[in-house]
Tab-separated table of C-alpha atoms in Angstrom:
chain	number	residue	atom	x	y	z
A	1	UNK	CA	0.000	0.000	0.000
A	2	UNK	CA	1.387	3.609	-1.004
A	3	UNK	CA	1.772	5.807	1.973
A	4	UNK	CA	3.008	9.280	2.470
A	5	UNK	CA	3.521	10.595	5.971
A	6	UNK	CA	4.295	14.600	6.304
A	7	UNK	CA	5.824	15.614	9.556
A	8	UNK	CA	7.577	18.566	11.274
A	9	UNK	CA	4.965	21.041	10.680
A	10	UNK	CA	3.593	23.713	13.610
A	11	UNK	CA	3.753	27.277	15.149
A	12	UNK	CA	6.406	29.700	13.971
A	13	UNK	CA	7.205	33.449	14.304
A	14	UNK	CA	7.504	35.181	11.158
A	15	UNK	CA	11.002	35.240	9.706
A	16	UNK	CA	11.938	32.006	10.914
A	17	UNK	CA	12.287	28.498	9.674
A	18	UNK	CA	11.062	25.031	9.435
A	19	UNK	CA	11.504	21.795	7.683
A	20	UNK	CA	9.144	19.270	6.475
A	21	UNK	CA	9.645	15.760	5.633
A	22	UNK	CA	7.454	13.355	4.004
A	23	UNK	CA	8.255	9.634	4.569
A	24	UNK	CA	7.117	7.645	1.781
A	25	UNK	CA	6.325	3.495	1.368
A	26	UNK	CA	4.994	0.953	-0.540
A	27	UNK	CA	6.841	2.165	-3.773
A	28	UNK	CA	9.636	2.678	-5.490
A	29	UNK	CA	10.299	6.234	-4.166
A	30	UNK	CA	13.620	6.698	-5.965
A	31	UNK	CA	11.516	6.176	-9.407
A	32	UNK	CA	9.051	9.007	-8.983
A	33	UNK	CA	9.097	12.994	-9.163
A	34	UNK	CA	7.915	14.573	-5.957
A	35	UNK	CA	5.876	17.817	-5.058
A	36	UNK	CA	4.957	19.754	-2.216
A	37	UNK	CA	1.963	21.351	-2.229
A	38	UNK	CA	-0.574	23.962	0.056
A	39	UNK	CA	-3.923	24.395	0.932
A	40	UNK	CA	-4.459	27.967	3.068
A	41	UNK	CA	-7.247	27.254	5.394
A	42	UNK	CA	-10.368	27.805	3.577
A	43	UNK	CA	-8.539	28.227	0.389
A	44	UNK	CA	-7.398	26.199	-3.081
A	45	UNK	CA	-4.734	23.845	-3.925
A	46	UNK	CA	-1.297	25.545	-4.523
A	47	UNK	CA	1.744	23.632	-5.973
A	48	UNK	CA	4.802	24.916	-4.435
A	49	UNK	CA	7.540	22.744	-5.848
A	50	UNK	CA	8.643	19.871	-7.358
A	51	UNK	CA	12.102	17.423	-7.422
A	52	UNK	CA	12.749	14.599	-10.280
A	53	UNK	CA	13.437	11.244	-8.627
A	54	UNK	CA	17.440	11.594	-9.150
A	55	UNK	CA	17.108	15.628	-7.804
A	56	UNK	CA	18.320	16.727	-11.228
A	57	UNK	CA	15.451	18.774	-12.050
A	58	UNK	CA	13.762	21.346	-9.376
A	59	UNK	CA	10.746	23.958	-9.755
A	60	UNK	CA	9.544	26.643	-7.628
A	61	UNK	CA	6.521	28.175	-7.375
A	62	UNK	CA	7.108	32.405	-7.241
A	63	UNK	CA	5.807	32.964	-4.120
A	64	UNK	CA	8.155	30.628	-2.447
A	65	UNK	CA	11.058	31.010	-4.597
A	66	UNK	CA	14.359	32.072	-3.219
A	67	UNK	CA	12.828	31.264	0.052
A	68	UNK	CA	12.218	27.272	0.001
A	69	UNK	CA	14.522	24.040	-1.053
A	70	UNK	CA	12.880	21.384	-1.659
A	71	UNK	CA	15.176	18.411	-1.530
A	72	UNK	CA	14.895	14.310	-1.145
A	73	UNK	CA	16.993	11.293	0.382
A	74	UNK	CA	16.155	8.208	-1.823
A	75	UNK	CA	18.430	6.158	0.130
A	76	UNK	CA	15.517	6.890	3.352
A	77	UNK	CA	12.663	7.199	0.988
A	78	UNK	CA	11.697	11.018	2.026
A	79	UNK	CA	11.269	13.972	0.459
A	80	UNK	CA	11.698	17.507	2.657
A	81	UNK	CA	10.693	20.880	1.878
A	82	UNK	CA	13.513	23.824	4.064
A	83	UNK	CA	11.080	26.511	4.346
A	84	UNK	CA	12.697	30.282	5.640
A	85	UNK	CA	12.417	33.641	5.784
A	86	UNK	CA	8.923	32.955	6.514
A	87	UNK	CA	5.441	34.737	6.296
A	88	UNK	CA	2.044	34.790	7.465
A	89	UNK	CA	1.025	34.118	3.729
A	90	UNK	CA	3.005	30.561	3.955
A	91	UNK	CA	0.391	29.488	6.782
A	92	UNK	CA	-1.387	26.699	5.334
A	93	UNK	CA	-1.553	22.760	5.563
A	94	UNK	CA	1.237	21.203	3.248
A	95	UNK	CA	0.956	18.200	1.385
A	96	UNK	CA	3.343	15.832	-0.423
A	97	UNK	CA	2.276	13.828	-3.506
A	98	UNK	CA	3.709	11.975	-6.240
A	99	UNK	CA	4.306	13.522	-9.542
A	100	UNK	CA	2.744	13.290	-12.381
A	101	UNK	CA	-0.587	12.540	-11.514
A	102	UNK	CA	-0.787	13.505	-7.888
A	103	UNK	CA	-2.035	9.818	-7.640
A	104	UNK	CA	-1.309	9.456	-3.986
A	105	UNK	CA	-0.998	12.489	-1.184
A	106	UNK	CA	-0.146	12.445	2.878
A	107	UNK	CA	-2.592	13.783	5.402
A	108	UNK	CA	-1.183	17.170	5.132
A	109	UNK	CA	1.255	18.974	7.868
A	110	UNK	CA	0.155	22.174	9.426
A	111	UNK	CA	2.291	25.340	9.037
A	112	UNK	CA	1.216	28.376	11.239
A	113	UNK	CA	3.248	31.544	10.846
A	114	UNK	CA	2.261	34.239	13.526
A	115	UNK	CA	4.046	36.074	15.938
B	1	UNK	CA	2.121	29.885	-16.142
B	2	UNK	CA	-0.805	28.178	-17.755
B	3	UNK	CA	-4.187	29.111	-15.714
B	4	UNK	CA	-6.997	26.979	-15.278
B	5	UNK	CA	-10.473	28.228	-15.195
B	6	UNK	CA	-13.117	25.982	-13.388
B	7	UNK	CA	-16.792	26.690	-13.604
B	8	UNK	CA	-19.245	26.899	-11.671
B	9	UNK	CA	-17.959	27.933	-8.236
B	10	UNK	CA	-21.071	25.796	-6.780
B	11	UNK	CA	-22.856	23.367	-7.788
B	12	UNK	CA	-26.216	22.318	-6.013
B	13	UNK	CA	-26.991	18.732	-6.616
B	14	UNK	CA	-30.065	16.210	-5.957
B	15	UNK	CA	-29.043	12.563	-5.069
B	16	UNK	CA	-29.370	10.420	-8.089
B	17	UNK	CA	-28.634	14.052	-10.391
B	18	UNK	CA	-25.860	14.364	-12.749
B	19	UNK	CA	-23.687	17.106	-12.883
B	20	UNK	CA	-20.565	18.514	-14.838
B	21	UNK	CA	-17.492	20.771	-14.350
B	22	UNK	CA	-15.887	22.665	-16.648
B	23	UNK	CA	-12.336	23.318	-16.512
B	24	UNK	CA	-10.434	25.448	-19.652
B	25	UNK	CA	-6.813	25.934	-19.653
B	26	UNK	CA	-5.280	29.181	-21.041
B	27	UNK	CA	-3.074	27.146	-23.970
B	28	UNK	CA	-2.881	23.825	-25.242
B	29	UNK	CA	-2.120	20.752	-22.575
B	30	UNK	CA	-1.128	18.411	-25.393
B	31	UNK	CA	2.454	17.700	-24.383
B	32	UNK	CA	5.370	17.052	-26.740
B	33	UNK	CA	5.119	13.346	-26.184
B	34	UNK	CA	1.372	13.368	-27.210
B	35	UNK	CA	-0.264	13.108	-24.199
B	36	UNK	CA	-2.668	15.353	-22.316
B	37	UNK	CA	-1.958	15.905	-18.251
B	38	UNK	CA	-5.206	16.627	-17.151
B	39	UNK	CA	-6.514	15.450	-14.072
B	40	UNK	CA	-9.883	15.418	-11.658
B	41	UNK	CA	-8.986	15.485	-8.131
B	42	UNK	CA	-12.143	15.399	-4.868
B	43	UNK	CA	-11.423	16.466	-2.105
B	44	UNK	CA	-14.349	15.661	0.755
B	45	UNK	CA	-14.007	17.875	4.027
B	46	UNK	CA	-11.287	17.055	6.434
B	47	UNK	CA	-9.195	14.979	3.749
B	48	UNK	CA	-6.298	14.936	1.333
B	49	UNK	CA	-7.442	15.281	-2.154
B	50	UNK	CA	-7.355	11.869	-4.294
B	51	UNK	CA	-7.507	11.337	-7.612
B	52	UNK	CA	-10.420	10.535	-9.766
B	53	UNK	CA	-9.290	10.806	-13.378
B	54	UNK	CA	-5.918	11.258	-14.970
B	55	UNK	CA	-5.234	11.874	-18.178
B	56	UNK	CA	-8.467	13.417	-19.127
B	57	UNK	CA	-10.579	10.099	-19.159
B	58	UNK	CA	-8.800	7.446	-17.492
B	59	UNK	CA	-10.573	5.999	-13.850
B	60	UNK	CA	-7.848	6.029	-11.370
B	61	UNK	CA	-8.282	2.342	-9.427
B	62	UNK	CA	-11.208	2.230	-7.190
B	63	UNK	CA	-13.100	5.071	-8.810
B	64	UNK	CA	-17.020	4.333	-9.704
B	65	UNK	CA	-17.571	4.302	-13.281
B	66	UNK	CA	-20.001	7.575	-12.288
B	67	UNK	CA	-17.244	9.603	-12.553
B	68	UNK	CA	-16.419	10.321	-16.774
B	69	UNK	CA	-13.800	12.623	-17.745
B	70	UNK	CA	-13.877	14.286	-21.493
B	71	UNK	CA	-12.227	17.195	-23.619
B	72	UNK	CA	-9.166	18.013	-25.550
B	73	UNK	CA	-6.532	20.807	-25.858
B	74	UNK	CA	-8.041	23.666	-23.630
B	75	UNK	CA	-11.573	22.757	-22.866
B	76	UNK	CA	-11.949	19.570	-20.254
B	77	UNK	CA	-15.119	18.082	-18.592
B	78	UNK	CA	-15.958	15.780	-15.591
B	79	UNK	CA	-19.190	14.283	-15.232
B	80	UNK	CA	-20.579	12.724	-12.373
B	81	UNK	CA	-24.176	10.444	-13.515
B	82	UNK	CA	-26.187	8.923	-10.181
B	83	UNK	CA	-24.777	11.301	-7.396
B	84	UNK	CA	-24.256	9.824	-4.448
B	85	UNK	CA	-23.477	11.305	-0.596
B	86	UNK	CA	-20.480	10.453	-0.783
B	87	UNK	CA	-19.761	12.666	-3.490
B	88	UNK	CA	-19.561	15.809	-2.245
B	89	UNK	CA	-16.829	17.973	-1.802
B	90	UNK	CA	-14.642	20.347	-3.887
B	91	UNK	CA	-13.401	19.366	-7.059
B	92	UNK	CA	-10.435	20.674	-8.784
B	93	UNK	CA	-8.527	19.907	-12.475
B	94	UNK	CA	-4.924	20.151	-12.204
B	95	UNK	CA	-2.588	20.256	-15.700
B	96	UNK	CA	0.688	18.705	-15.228
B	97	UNK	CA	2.070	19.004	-18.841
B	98	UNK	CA	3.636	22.679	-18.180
B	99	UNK	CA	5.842	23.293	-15.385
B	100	UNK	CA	4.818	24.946	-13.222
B	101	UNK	CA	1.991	22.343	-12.516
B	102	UNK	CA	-1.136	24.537	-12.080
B	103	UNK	CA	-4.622	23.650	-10.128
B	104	UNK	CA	-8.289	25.115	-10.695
B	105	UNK	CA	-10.117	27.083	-8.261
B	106	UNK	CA	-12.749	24.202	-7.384
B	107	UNK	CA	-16.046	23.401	-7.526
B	108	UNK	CA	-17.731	22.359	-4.583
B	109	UNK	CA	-20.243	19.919	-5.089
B	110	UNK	CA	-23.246	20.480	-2.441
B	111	UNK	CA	-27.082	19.114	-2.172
B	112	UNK	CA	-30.086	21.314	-3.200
């Protein structure tokens, strides 16, 4: 069975930072292309970035750009997203799924940026 | 980036009813290798989104044969015949043949 499992999400004051990880199983996780993506609460899905499965290829979304590294360990089958500089904007609940259909996404990890 | 318009917003729905979504994309999602990266996502409150249909008309595993997805090049549709309870939530068409991968607003699906 394909599981994704986010983790290290919670409370932080603006301008600081956070990493998430995303523990994946039941598949090949050094075959696939991995994204992060956020929901703001009450809002739509935003894609925020992506890695191939051999890291050669990353994409950014704008408004995270400069900001965020998104970055995997196939040898321990997760996939992290090094959030900084941080902003009340960037509160939302952040999923990873597996590219290129999105077929299967984790239960989401809270981010909360307030002071 | 290419930009996905989904319509309606809302969509009230009677058990049993059928429905469709519209979602257009601002250019063509025919990639270079010939196909088309379009995808139907639900997401029912308090969960993850999962997939419905990929590709524009291809049932992920598991998915009722309710759900139909249609279109080509910039104009995509999902239809859902005999609508059951467990079909509501917001629905949202994602491309994923231009980087950056791009979602729709939604639809939410409710009852009359």
């Amino acid at each position: 069975e394909v599981q994704l499992v986010e983790s290290g999400g919670g409370l932080v004051q603006p301008g600081r930072s956070l990493k998430l990880s995303c523990v994946a199983s039941g598949f090949t996780f050094s075959n696939y292309g991995m994204n992060w993506i956020r929901q703001a609460p009450g809002k739509g899905l935003e894609w925020v970035a992506y890695i191939s499965s051999g890291s050669s290829y990353i994409y950014y979304a704008e408004t995270v750009k400069g900001r965020f590294t998104i970055s995997r360990d196939n040898a321990k089958n997760t996939l992290y997203l090094q959030m900084t500089s941080l902003r009340s904007e960037d509160t939302a609940l952040y999923y990873c799924a597996r590219w290129r259909y999105f077929d299967y996404w984790g239960q989401g990890v809270m981010v909360t940026v307030s002071s | 980036d290419v930009l996905m318009t989904q319509t309606p917003v809302s969509l009230p729905v009677s058990l049993g009813g059928q429905v469709s979504i519209s979602c257009r994309s601002s250019q063509s999602l025919v990639h270079s290798d010939g196909n088309t990266y379009l995808h139907w996502y639900l997401q029912k409150p308090g969960q993850s989104p999962q997939l419905l249909i990929y590709r524009v008309s291809n049932r992920f595993s598991g998915v009722p044969d309710r759900f139909s997805g249609s279109g080509s090049g910039t104009d995509f549709t999902l239809k859902i015949s005999r609508v059951e309870p467990e079909d509501l939530g917001v629905y949202y068409c994602l491309q994923s043949t231009h980087f950056p991968d791009t979602f729709g607003a939604g639809t939410k699906l409710e009852l009359k």
